[in-house]
Every structure is written in structure tokens, then in C-alpha cells.
CSV table of C-alpha atoms and ligand atoms in Angstrom, one decimal:
chain,number,residue,atom,x,y,z
A,1,MET,CA,1.8,-22.2,-10.4
A,2,LYS,CA,3.2,-18.7,-9.8
A,3,VAL,CA,2.5,-17.2,-6.4
A,4,VAL,CA,2.0,-13.4,-6.0
A,5,GLY,CA,1.8,-11.5,-2.7
A,6,LEU,CA,-1.4,-9.5,-2.7
A,7,ARG,CA,-1.3,-6.3,-0.7
A,8,ILE,CA,-4.4,-4.1,-0.2
A,9,ASP,CA,-3.7,-0.5,0.9
A,10,VAL,CA,-6.5,1.2,2.7
A,11,ASP,CA,-6.0,5.0,2.8
A,12,THR,CA,-9.4,6.6,3.5
A,13,LEU,CA,-12.7,6.3,5.4
A,14,LYS,CA,-14.6,5.5,2.2
A,15,GLY,CA,-12.1,2.9,1.2
A,16,THR,CA,-12.4,1.3,4.6
A,17,SER,CA,-16.1,1.3,5.0
A,18,ILE,CA,-17.1,0.6,1.4
A,19,GLY,CA,-14.0,-0.7,-0.5
A,20,VAL,CA,-12.9,-3.2,2.2
A,21,PRO,CA,-16.3,-5.1,2.5
A,22,ASN,CA,-16.5,-5.2,-1.3
A,23,LEU,CA,-13.0,-6.8,-1.6
A,24,LEU,CA,-13.7,-9.2,1.3
A,25,GLU,CA,-16.6,-10.6,-0.6
A,26,ILE,CA,-14.7,-11.0,-3.9
A,27,LEU,CA,-11.6,-12.5,-2.1
A,28,ALA,CA,-13.9,-15.0,-0.3
A,29,LYS,CA,-15.5,-16.0,-3.6
A,30,HIS,CA,-12.1,-16.7,-5.1
A,31,ASN,CA,-10.7,-18.3,-1.9
A,32,ILE,CA,-7.9,-15.8,-1.6
A,33,LYS,CA,-6.2,-14.5,1.6
A,34,ALA,CA,-4.3,-11.2,1.3
A,35,SER,CA,-2.5,-8.6,3.4
A,36,PHE,CA,-4.6,-5.5,4.3
A,37,TYR,CA,-2.7,-2.3,5.4
A,38,PHE,CA,-5.0,0.0,7.3
A,39,SER,CA,-4.7,3.8,7.9
A,40,VAL,CA,-6.6,4.4,11.2
A,41,GLY,CA,-6.1,8.1,12.1
A,42,PRO,CA,-7.6,11.2,10.4
A,43,ASP,CA,-8.7,11.0,6.8
A,44,ASN,CA,-7.1,14.1,5.3
A,45,MET,CA,-6.6,12.5,1.9
A,46,GLY,CA,-8.6,15.2,0.2
A,47,ARG,CA,-5.7,17.5,0.9
A,48,HIS,CA,-3.4,15.1,-0.8
A,49,PHE,CA,-5.4,15.1,-4.0
A,50,TRP,CA,-5.8,18.9,-4.1
A,51,ARG,CA,-2.1,19.5,-3.5
A,52,LEU,CA,-1.5,17.5,-6.7
A,53,LEU,CA,-3.4,20.2,-8.7
A,54,ARG,CA,-0.3,21.6,-10.3
A,55,PRO,CA,-0.5,21.7,-14.1
A,56,HIS,CA,1.2,18.4,-14.7
A,57,PHE,CA,-0.9,16.6,-12.2
A,58,LEU,CA,-4.1,18.3,-13.1
A,59,LYS,CA,-3.5,16.8,-16.6
A,60,LYS,CA,-2.9,13.4,-15.0
A,61,MET,CA,-6.0,13.7,-12.9
A,62,LEU,CA,-8.1,14.6,-15.9
A,63,MET,CA,-6.6,11.8,-18.0
A,64,SER,CA,-7.2,9.2,-15.3
A,65,LYS,CA,-10.6,10.8,-14.4
A,66,ALA,CA,-9.6,11.0,-10.8
A,67,TYR,CA,-13.1,12.1,-9.8
A,68,SER,CA,-14.7,8.9,-11.2
A,69,LEU,CA,-11.8,6.8,-9.9
A,70,TYR,CA,-12.0,8.1,-6.3
A,71,GLY,CA,-15.3,9.9,-6.0
A,72,TRP,CA,-15.8,13.4,-4.6
A,73,SER,CA,-16.0,12.4,-1.0
A,74,ILE,CA,-12.4,11.1,-1.1
A,75,LEU,CA,-11.2,14.2,-3.0
A,76,THR,CA,-12.6,16.5,-0.5
A,77,ALA,CA,-12.0,14.6,2.8
A,78,GLY,CA,-10.2,16.8,5.4
A,79,THR,CA,-9.9,19.9,3.1
A,80,ALA,CA,-12.3,22.2,5.0
A,81,TRP,CA,-12.2,20.6,8.5
A,82,PRO,CA,-10.0,18.0,10.3
A,83,GLY,CA,-10.6,14.6,8.7
A,84,LYS,CA,-12.7,12.0,10.5
A,85,LEU,CA,-10.8,9.3,12.4
A,86,ILE,CA,-11.0,6.2,10.3
A,87,GLY,CA,-10.4,3.7,13.1
A,88,LYS,CA,-13.4,5.1,15.0
A,89,HIS,CA,-15.8,5.3,12.1
A,90,ALA,CA,-15.0,2.1,10.3
A,91,ARG,CA,-14.1,-0.3,13.1
A,92,LEU,CA,-16.4,-3.0,11.9
A,93,ALA,CA,-14.8,-3.3,8.4
A,94,ILE,CA,-11.4,-3.7,10.0
A,95,GLN,CA,-12.7,-6.4,12.4
A,96,MET,CA,-14.4,-8.2,9.5
A,97,THR,CA,-11.0,-8.4,7.7
A,98,LYS,CA,-9.5,-10.1,10.7
A,99,ASP,CA,-12.5,-12.4,11.1
A,100,GLU,CA,-12.0,-13.5,7.4
A,101,GLN,CA,-8.4,-14.5,8.4
A,102,HIS,CA,-6.6,-12.0,6.2
A,103,GLU,CA,-3.3,-10.6,7.4
A,104,ILE,CA,-3.7,-7.2,9.1
A,105,GLY,CA,-0.9,-4.7,8.8
A,106,MET,CA,-0.5,-1.1,9.9
A,107,HIS,CA,-0.3,1.5,7.1
A,108,ALA,CA,-0.5,5.0,8.8
A,109,TRP,CA,-2.0,7.2,11.4
A,110,ASP,CA,-2.3,10.3,9.2
A,111,HIS,CA,-1.5,9.0,5.7
A,112,HIS,CA,-1.5,12.5,4.1
A,113,ALA,CA,0.7,14.0,6.7
A,114,TRP,CA,3.2,11.1,6.5
A,115,GLN,CA,3.5,11.3,2.7
A,116,ARG,CA,4.0,15.0,2.8
A,117,ASN,CA,6.2,15.6,5.8
A,118,ILE,CA,8.2,12.4,6.5
A,119,ALA,CA,11.5,13.7,5.0
A,120,HIS,CA,11.7,16.5,7.6
A,121,TRP,CA,9.8,15.2,10.6
A,122,PRO,CA,11.9,14.8,13.8
A,123,ASP,CA,12.3,11.3,15.2
A,124,GLU,CA,9.7,11.9,18.0
A,125,ILE,CA,6.9,12.6,15.5
A,126,ILE,CA,7.8,9.6,13.3
A,127,LEU,CA,7.7,7.4,16.5
A,128,ARG,CA,4.4,9.0,17.7
A,129,GLN,CA,2.7,8.4,14.3
A,130,ILE,CA,3.7,4.7,14.4
A,131,GLU,CA,2.7,4.4,18.1
A,132,LEU,CA,-0.7,6.1,17.5
A,133,ALA,CA,-1.5,3.9,14.6
A,134,MET,CA,-0.4,0.7,16.3
A,135,ASP,CA,-2.4,1.5,19.5
A,136,GLU,CA,-5.5,2.2,17.5
A,137,LEU,CA,-5.2,-0.9,15.3
A,138,ILE,CA,-4.4,-3.3,18.1
A,139,GLY,CA,-7.4,-1.8,20.0
A,140,ILE,CA,-9.6,-2.8,17.0
A,141,VAL,CA,-8.2,-6.3,16.1
A,142,GLY,CA,-6.1,-7.3,19.1
A,143,ASN,CA,-2.5,-8.4,19.1
A,144,CYS,CA,-2.3,-9.8,15.5
A,145,VAL,CA,-0.5,-6.9,13.8
A,146,THR,CA,3.0,-8.2,12.9
A,147,SER,CA,3.8,-6.0,9.9
A,148,SER,CA,3.5,-2.5,8.5
A,149,ALA,CA,3.8,-0.5,5.3
A,150,VAL,CA,4.6,3.2,5.3
A,151,ALA,CA,2.2,5.5,3.4
A,152,GLY,CA,3.1,6.2,-0.2
A,153,TRP,CA,6.3,4.1,0.1
A,154,ARG,CA,7.9,7.1,1.8
A,155,ALA,CA,10.6,5.6,4.0
A,156,THR,CA,14.0,7.3,4.6
A,157,GLN,CA,17.0,5.6,6.2
A,158,ARG,CA,15.8,7.2,9.5
A,159,VAL,CA,12.4,5.6,9.1
A,160,ILE,CA,13.9,2.2,8.5
A,161,ASP,CA,16.2,2.6,11.6
A,162,ILE,CA,13.3,3.7,13.8
A,163,LYS,CA,10.9,1.0,12.6
A,164,SER,CA,13.5,-1.7,13.4
A,165,ASN,CA,12.9,-0.8,17.1
A,166,PHE,CA,9.3,-2.1,16.8
A,167,ASN,CA,8.6,-5.7,17.0
A,168,PHE,CA,7.5,-6.2,13.4
A,169,THR,CA,8.1,-9.6,11.8
A,170,TYR,CA,8.6,-7.7,8.5
A,171,ASN,CA,7.8,-4.4,6.8
A,172,SER,CA,6.7,-3.5,3.3
A,173,ASP,CA,8.1,0.0,3.0
A,174,CYS,CA,9.7,0.2,-0.4
A,175,ARG,CA,9.6,-0.8,-4.1
A,176,GLY,CA,12.0,-3.5,-5.2
A,177,ASP,CA,12.1,-7.1,-6.5
A,178,THR,CA,12.6,-9.6,-3.7
A,179,PRO,CA,12.5,-9.8,0.1
A,180,PHE,CA,15.7,-8.6,1.9
A,181,PHE,CA,17.4,-7.5,5.1
A,182,PRO,CA,17.9,-3.7,5.0
A,183,LEU,CA,21.1,-2.2,6.3
A,184,LEU,CA,20.7,0.2,9.2
A,185,SER,CA,22.8,3.3,9.8
A,186,ASP,CA,24.9,1.6,12.4
A,187,GLY,CA,25.8,-1.2,9.9
A,188,THR,CA,23.5,-3.8,11.6
A,189,LEU,CA,20.6,-5.5,9.9
A,190,GLY,CA,17.0,-4.2,10.2
A,191,THR,CA,13.6,-5.9,10.0
A,192,ILE,CA,13.0,-7.9,6.8
A,193,GLN,CA,11.5,-5.9,4.0
A,194,VAL,CA,9.0,-7.4,1.5
A,195,PRO,CA,9.0,-4.8,-1.3
A,196,VAL,CA,6.2,-4.1,-3.8
A,197,SER,CA,7.5,-5.1,-7.2
A,198,LEU,CA,4.6,-4.5,-9.6
A,199,PRO,CA,3.0,-1.1,-10.7
A,200,THR,CA,-0.3,0.1,-9.3
A,201,TYR,CA,-3.3,1.0,-11.4
A,202,ASP,CA,-3.0,4.8,-11.0
A,203,GLU,CA,0.7,4.7,-12.0
A,204,ILE,CA,0.2,3.2,-15.5
A,205,ILE,CA,-3.4,3.7,-16.6
A,206,GLY,CA,-4.0,6.1,-19.4
A,207,HIS,CA,-0.4,6.4,-20.6
A,208,THR,CA,1.3,3.0,-20.3
A,209,VAL,CA,-1.7,0.9,-20.8
A,210,SER,CA,-5.5,1.3,-21.6
A,211,GLU,CA,-8.2,0.1,-19.3
A,212,GLU,CA,-9.1,-2.7,-21.7
A,213,HIS,CA,-5.6,-4.2,-21.6
A,214,TYR,CA,-4.8,-3.4,-18.0
A,215,ASN,CA,-5.3,-6.9,-16.5
A,216,ALA,CA,-3.4,-8.7,-19.3
A,217,TYR,CA,-0.5,-6.2,-18.9
A,218,ILE,CA,-0.2,-6.9,-15.1
A,219,LEU,CA,-0.5,-10.7,-15.7
A,220,ASP,CA,2.3,-10.6,-18.3
A,221,LYS,CA,4.5,-8.7,-15.9
A,222,ILE,CA,3.8,-11.4,-13.3
A,223,HIS,CA,4.7,-14.2,-15.8
A,224,LEU,CA,8.0,-12.4,-16.7
A,225,HIS,CA,8.9,-11.6,-13.1
A,226,SER,CA,12.2,-12.9,-12.0
A,227,GLY,CA,12.0,-12.0,-8.3
A,228,VAL,CA,9.2,-12.4,-5.8
A,229,PRO,CA,6.1,-10.7,-7.2
A,230,VAL,CA,4.1,-8.4,-4.9
A,231,TYR,CA,1.0,-6.6,-6.3
A,232,THR,CA,-0.7,-3.6,-4.5
A,233,ILE,CA,-4.3,-2.6,-5.0
A,234,HIS,CA,-6.2,0.2,-3.2
A,235,ALA,CA,-9.5,-0.3,-1.4
A,236,GLU,CA,-10.5,3.2,-2.8
A,237,VAL,CA,-9.9,2.1,-6.4
A,238,GLU,CA,-10.1,-1.7,-7.0
A,239,GLY,CA,-12.6,-2.0,-4.0
A,240,ILE,CA,-15.0,0.6,-5.4
A,241,SER,CA,-14.9,2.0,-9.0
A,242,LYS,CA,-12.6,-0.7,-10.4
A,243,LEU,CA,-14.2,-3.7,-8.5
A,244,ALA,CA,-15.4,-5.4,-11.7
A,245,LEU,CA,-12.0,-4.9,-13.4
A,246,PHE,CA,-10.3,-6.5,-10.3
A,247,GLU,CA,-12.6,-9.4,-10.1
A,248,ASN,CA,-11.9,-10.1,-13.8
A,249,PHE,CA,-8.2,-9.9,-13.0
A,250,LEU,CA,-8.6,-12.7,-10.4
A,251,THR,CA,-10.6,-14.9,-12.8
A,252,MET,CA,-7.9,-14.4,-15.5
A,253,ALA,CA,-5.1,-15.1,-13.0
A,254,THR,CA,-6.6,-18.4,-12.0
A,255,LYS,CA,-6.9,-19.5,-15.7
A,256,GLU,CA,-3.2,-18.5,-16.1
A,257,GLN,CA,-2.0,-20.6,-13.1
A,258,ILE,CA,-1.4,-17.6,-10.9
A,259,SER,CA,-2.4,-17.7,-7.2
A,260,PHE,CA,-2.2,-15.1,-4.4
A,261,CYS,CA,-1.1,-15.1,-0.8
A,262,PRO,CA,-0.5,-12.7,2.1
A,263,LEU,CA,2.9,-11.1,2.2
A,264,ILE,CA,4.0,-13.0,5.3
A,265,ASP,CA,3.9,-16.2,3.2
A,266,LEU,CA,6.6,-14.9,0.9
A,267,ILE,CA,9.3,-14.9,3.7
A,268,PRO,CA,11.3,-18.1,3.4
A,269,SER,CA,11.6,-20.4,6.4
A,270,SER,CA,15.4,-20.0,6.4
A,271,VAL,CA,15.9,-16.2,6.2
A,272,GLU,CA,19.7,-16.4,6.3
A,273,HIS,CA,19.7,-16.7,2.5
A,274,LEU,CA,17.9,-13.4,2.0
A,275,PRO,CA,20.1,-10.7,0.4
A,276,ILE,CA,21.3,-7.6,2.3
A,277,CYS,CA,20.3,-4.4,0.6
A,278,SER,CA,20.2,-0.7,1.2
A,279,ILE,CA,17.3,1.7,0.7
A,280,ALA,CA,17.5,4.8,-1.4
A,281,LYS,CA,15.2,7.4,-2.8
A,282,GLY,CA,14.0,6.6,-6.3
A,283,PHE,CA,11.3,7.7,-8.8
A,284,ILE,CA,8.6,5.7,-10.5
A,285,THR,CA,6.9,6.8,-13.7
A,286,GLY,CA,3.4,7.9,-13.0
A,287,ARG,CA,3.9,8.5,-9.3
A,288,GLU,CA,4.3,11.9,-7.8
A,289,GLY,CA,7.6,12.5,-5.9
A,290,TRP,CA,10.1,10.0,-4.5
A,291,VAL,CA,9.6,6.5,-3.1
A,292,ALA,CA,12.0,4.3,-1.2
A,293,GLN,CA,13.7,1.7,-3.4
A,294,GLN,CA,15.6,-1.5,-2.7
A,295,LYS,CA,19.2,-1.2,-3.8
A,296,HIS,CA,21.2,-4.4,-4.3
A,297,MET,CA,24.8,-4.4,-3.2
A,298,VAL,CA,27.3,-4.6,-6.1
L,1,LIG,ZN1,-1.6,4.3,1.0
């Protein structure tokens, strides 16, 4: 039996209020517990999508049929007026996730602003964004939030340093292949990282693999995985327009002896054997701009 960490990123109000309950139902049916990462501040994600409308990304949007993938309400959220506060408007869906005993993690206060500005934000703003999100999320689900995952895998060394001052058991801020201790600027070790190791739907659909072969492609990647596999889905995508595709993925996985768990279960009981790695900017085919990547010491 191969075990895969299942991470569900929730970026928007629609993803929280519609995608999350849909996913909770499917996960309960398949008896799966996962990690949900919630964005709880303003939903300005429409700005994110429209910013991508440069020729290359316009082509990508049209190829991946972004409007049918996300729906117009996500593509326009926060473009004409400040986005609605997700934590205030979709409290119940977040509480339901906790009641169903999934792991609850913090994703972002303002997802769009973090993705766009993190490289040049001063420390105080980074701190404030984390504090705002944590206060809101703890106000909704109580004191059970022990991990976080930055928006868009956008973590610089400064972010890793700052996040190590919070009391997280682990973070999932980068792409990589296996859990590790990140090196901090002062040479000490930071909070354990559980990186995402498999591609997301929007990164590969349309050019690397067709819809028809998507699930088999990801399952093959899991079988061939030499590290600790972690798969990310989005409440906006697999929870709404690709719900049937995702449910089929779970059925296929069971037949192929693959099971899923929250990310916390991937941390070994004796952490002293985890590798020490650094984090560097990297690029992933099919994803706009840089992401944080695990770099093994040579
Ligand atoms: Zn996200």
C-alpha cells in the first residue's frame, strides 16, 4: 500500500462555500482524511486571474478553458471592489471541515496579495498577514491549527525565517520530494517542511496530459515516486468543475493500492533522521513565475 499526503488548497469564497462541502462528501464516502489549507481574508483572486492575461497566459487560459474551470465569479472576485472576507462569509464550511476531523491549516489572509508582493514586502507586513490569518482561522475552528502553507508556494528565505517564530508543528511552503528541516539564515534549523511533490491539475492539463488520461498519469507518478508523495488539489477546481474527475481518481487509487492521509501523518516519529535542506527559487512548467523549491545539500 502506497500512502500519499492529500492537501486541499482553498483560495476563494466560492471554493470554500461550494467546493469544500462537495469535497467533504466525497472524502467521507471514500473514508479519507486530508489536510485543508484555508485562505480567510479578502477574496481578490479575480485580480490574480486577470493579471495573467498577457499573451502567453491568455493562450494558456483559453487552452485550459479557465472560465469553465473556475467560473466567472472566481475570475471577477475583487476586481471592481474589495473582495469579500472569506472567513466571515463561509465560516460554516470551515467548521464542517474540522467537525469531519480533517486537518485544518492556514493558507493565507490575502492570497492574491501574498502571491504578488511577497518578494518585496517588509517583515512587518509578512508577519501581519500571518497573524491576521491565524487569528481569523483560530476564531473559526479553535486552537487546532498546527500547520500552514504559503499561497502559491511563494516562500523566500525571509518567509521561512519569519514563520519559524510561529508555533507551527510543520509547514508546507515549497515543492520538493521529501519532508526536511529547512536551514535558516542564522544557520539554525527551522520548522519542518512537508513539500508538495506532484503536479497540480492546472499545471499539466492540456499540454502534458489530456483530461482523459489525467488520473492515470498522476497515479503512475505516485507509483514511480521515490520520496514521500504529496498531492495538492484545489477546492475551486476538483471541488467544483472537476469533482467527477477527482472522485474517479479516488476510486482508481483504491484499486491500485494507494491510500491518502493528512500531511501531519507523513512526519516520522523520530525526526532526527530527516534531511537538512535549503530553499531556493525555482520554476515549474505550467505555473506562472517562481515557487520555493527544496534543495538537497550536496
Ligand atoms: Zn492557494
